[in-house]
Short mmCIF file of C-alpha atoms in Angstrom, two decimals:
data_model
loop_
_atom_site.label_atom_id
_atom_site.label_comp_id
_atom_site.label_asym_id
_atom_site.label_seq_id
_atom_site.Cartn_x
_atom_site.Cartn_y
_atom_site.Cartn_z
CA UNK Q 287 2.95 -20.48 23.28
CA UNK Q 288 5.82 -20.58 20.52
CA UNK Q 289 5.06 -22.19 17.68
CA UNK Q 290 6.67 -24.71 16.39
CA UNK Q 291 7.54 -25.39 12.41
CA UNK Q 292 7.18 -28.94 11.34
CA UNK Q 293 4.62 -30.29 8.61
CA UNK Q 294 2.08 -27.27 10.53
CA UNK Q 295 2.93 -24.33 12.35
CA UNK Q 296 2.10 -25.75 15.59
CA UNK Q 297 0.46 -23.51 18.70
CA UNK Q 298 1.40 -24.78 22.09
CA UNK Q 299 -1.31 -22.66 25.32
CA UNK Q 300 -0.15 -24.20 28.33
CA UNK Q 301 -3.11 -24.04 30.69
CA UNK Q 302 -2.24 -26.27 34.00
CA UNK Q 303 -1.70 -29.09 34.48
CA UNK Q 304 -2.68 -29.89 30.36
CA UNK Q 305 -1.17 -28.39 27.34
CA UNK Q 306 -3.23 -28.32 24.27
CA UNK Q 307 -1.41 -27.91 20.31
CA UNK Q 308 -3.19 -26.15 17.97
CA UNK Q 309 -3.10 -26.52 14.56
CA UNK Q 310 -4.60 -25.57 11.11
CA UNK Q 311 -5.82 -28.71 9.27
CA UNK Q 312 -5.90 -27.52 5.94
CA UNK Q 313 -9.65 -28.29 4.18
CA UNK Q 314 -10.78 -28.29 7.70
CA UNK Q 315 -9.98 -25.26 10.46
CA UNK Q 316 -8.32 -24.99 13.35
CA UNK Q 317 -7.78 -27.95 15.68
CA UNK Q 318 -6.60 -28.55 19.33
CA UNK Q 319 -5.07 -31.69 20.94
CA UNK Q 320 -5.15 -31.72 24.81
CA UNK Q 321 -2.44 -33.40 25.95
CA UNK Q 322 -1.69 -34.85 29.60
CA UNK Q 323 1.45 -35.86 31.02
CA UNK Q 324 1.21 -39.35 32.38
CA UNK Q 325 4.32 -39.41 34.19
CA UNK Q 326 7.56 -41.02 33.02
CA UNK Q 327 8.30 -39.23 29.87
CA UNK Q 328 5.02 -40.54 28.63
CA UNK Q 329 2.13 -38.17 27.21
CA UNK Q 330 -0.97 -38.88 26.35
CA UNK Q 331 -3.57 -37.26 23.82
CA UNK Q 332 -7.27 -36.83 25.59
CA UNK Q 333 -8.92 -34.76 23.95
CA UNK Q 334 -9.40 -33.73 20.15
CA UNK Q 335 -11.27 -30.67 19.12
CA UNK Q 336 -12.53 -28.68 16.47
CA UNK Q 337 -12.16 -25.19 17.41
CA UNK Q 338 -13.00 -23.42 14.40
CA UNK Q 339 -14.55 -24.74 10.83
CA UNK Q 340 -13.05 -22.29 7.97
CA UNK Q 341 -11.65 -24.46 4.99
CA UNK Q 342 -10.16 -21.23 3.69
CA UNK Q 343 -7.39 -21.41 6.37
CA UNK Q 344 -4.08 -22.26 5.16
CA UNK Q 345 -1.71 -22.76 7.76
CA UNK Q 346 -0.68 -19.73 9.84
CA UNK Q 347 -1.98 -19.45 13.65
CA UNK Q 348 -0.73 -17.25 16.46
CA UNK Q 349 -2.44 -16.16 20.12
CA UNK Q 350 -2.36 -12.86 21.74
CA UNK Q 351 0.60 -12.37 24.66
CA UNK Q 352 -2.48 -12.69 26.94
CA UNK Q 353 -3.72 -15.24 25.38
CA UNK Q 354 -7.27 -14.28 24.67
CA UNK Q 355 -6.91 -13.58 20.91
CA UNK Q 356 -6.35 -16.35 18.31
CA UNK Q 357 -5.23 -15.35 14.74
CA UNK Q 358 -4.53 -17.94 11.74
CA UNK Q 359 -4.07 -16.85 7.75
CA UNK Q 360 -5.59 -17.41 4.78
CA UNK Q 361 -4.21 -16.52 1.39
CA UNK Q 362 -5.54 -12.93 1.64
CA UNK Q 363 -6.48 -12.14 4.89
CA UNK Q 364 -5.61 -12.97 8.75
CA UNK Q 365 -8.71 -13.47 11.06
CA UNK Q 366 -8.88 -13.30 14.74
CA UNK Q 367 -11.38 -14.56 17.79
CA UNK Q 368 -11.65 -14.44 21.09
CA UNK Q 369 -10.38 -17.50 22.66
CA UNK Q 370 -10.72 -20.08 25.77
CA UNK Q 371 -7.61 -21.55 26.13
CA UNK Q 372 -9.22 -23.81 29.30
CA UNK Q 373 -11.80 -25.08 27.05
CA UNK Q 374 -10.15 -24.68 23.38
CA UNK Q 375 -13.02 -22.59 22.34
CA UNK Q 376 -12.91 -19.80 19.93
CA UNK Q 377 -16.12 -17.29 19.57
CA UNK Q 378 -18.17 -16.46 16.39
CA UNK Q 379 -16.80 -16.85 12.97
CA UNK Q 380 -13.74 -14.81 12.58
CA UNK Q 381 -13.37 -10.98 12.33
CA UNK Q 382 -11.15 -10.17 9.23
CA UNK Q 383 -8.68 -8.05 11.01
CA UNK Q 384 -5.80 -7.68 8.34
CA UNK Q 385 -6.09 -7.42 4.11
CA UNK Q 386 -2.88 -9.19 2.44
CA UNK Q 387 -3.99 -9.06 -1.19
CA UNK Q 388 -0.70 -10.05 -2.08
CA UNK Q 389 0.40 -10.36 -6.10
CA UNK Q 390 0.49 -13.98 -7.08
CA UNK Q 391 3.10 -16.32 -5.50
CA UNK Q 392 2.14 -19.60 -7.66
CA UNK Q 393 2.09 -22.31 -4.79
CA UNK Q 394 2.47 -20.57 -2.07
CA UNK Q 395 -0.16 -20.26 -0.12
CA UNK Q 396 1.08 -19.76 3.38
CA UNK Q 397 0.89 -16.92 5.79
CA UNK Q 398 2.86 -17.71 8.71
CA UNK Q 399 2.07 -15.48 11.57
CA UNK Q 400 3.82 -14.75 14.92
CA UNK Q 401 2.15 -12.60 17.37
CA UNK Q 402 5.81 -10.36 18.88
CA UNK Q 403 5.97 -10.97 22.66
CA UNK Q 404 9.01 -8.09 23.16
CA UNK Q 405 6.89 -5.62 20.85
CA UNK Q 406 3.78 -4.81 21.84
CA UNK Q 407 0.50 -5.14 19.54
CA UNK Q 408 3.14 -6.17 16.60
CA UNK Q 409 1.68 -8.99 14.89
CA UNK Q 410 4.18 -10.62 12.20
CA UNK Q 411 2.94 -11.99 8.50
CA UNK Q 412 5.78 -14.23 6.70
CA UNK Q 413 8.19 -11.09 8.35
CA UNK Q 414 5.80 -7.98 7.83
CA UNK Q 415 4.49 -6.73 10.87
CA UNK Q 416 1.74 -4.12 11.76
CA UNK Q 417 2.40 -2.17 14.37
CA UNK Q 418 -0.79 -0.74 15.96
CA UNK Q 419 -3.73 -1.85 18.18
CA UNK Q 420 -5.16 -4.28 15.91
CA UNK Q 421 -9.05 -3.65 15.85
CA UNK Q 422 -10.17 -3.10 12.81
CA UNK Q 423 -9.50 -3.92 9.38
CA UNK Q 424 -6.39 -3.30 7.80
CA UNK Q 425 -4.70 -2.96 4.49
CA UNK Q 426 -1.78 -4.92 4.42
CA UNK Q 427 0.33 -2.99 1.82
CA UNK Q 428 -1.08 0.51 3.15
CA UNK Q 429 -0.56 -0.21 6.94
CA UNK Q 430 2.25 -2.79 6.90
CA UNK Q 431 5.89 -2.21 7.87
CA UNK Q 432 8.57 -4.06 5.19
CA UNK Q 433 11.07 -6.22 7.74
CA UNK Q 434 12.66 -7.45 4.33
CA UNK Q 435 12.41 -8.43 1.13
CA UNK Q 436 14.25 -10.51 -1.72
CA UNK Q 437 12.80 -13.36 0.61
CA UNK Q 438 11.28 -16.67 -1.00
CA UNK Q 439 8.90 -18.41 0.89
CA UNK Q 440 10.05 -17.46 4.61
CA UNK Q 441 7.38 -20.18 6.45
CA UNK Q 442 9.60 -20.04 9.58
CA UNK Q 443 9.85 -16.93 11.48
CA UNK Q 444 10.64 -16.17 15.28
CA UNK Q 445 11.73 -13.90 17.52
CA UNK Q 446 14.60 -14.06 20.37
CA UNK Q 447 13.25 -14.60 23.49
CA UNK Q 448 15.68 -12.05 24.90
CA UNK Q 449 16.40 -9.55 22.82
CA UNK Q 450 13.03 -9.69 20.49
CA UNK Q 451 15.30 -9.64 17.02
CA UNK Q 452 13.05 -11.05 14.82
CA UNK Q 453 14.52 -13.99 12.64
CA UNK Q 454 13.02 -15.79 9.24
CA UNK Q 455 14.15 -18.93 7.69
CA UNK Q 456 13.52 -19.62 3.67
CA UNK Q 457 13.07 -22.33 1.83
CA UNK Q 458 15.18 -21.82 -1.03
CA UNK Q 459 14.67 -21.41 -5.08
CA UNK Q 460 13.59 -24.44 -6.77
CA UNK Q 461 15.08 -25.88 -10.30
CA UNK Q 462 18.34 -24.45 -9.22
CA UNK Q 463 20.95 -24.16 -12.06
CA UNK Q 464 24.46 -23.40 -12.97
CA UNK Q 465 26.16 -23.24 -16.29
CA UNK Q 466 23.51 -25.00 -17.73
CA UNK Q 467 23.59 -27.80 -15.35
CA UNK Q 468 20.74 -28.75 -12.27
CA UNK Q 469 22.15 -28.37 -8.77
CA UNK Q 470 18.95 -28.30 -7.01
CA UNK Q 471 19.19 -31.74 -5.61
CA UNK Q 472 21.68 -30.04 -3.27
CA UNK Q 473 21.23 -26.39 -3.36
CA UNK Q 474 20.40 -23.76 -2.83
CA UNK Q 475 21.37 -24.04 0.95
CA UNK Q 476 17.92 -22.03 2.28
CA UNK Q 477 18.74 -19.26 4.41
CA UNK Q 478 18.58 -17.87 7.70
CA UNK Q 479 17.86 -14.41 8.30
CA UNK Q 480 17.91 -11.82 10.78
CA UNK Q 481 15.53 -8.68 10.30
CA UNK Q 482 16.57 -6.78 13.37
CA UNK Q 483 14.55 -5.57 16.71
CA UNK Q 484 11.43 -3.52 15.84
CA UNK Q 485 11.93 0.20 17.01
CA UNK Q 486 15.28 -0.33 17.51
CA UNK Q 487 17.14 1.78 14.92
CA UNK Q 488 20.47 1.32 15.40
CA UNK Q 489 20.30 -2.56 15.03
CA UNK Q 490 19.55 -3.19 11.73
CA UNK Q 491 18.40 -0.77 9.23
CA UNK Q 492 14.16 -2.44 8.08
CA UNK Q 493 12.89 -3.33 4.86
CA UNK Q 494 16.60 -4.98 3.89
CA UNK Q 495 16.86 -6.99 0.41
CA UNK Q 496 18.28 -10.43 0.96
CA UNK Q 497 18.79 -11.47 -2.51
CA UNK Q 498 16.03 -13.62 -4.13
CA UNK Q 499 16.13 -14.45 -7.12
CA UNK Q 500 19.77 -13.24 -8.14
CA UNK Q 501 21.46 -14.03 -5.04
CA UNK Q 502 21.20 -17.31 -2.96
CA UNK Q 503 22.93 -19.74 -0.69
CA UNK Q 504 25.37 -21.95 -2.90
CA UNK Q 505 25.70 -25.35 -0.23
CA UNK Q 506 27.66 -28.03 -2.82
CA UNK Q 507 28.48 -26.53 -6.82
#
């Protein structure tokens, strides 16, 4: 059930002998692919589903540890259902579980989310998480806990599978110059962070700044 960063964040629920990938198709909802192993290194897509219609949804998705509970992101909000991972089925429309009401980020629009395995009930938005039973609604900036900041556009986050330290990766400023010349073709090399083990206070001290916009990666000046 880790998810994967390509072109979507991907969702793999294993559910023998099948695995099905979900993903959000943006304009559309979420959508799951069963696949089937057919035996020499070969697999084999039989079944396509829509599991949930919300054009709103812009690319973040996450299940429970028990994998009951499906979340995905839009700009302002994360939503969750109960979910049938047997018959990639997800129940009603979507109970708004978390408020991001972020300030404006331009073009980005995604929330990636990672649902902690090592921390219990600590669900993970583009590095925030919110640690509590998650129920009812919540305010994002009132309820939240700051992992870090000085981030730009951290769409890859994960946690070790040993340890549960939470790393983010960033995909670094754009128009990128130095004394008056462009070096973005090249740079800035994006980064990758570590943000430490939740709860764990002698690992790494939350809420760190990691530099954006007046520090970044220099990869070839």
């Amino acid at each position: 059930m880790d998810p994967s960063y390509l072109l979507y964040q991907l969702l793999l629920v294993s559910t023998t002998p099948s695995t099905s990938t979900c993903f959000v198709e943006q304009q559309v909802g979420i959508t799951s692919l069963l696949i089937e192993d057919q035996g020499n290194h070969c697999l084999k897509v039989s079944r396509k589903t829509n599991v949930i219609r919300n054009s709103n949804l812009t690319h973040g998705i996450t299940i429970s540890s028990d994998g009951g509970t499906l979340y995905a992101s839009s700009v302002e909000a994360v939503l969750s259902w109960p979910y049938n991972a047997a018959k990639s089925s997800a129940t009603g429309a979507g109970i708004n579980i978390i408020d991001i009401k972020l300030s404006s980020e331009g073009d980005h629009i995604t929330r990636t989310l990672l649902y902690a395995k090592k921390q219990k009930n600590t669900l993970i938005i583009k590095s925030f998480p919110v640690q509590k039973a998650i129920t009812t609604l919540q305010n994002f900036n009132t309820t939240g806990k700051l992992l870090g900041w000085g981030l730009r556009n951290s769409v890859g986050i994960a946690e070790h599978p040993v340890t549960g330290g939470l790393y983010s990766v960033e995909m670094g400023m754009d128009m990128a110059t130095r004394d008056g010349k462009t070096i973005s073709e090249t740079n800035p090399g994006d980064e990758l962070n570590y943000h430490g083990i939740i709860g764990k206070a002698n690992d790494l001290n939350p809420g760190l700044n990691h530099g954006y916009p007046h520090c970044y990666v220099a990869w070839d000046v």
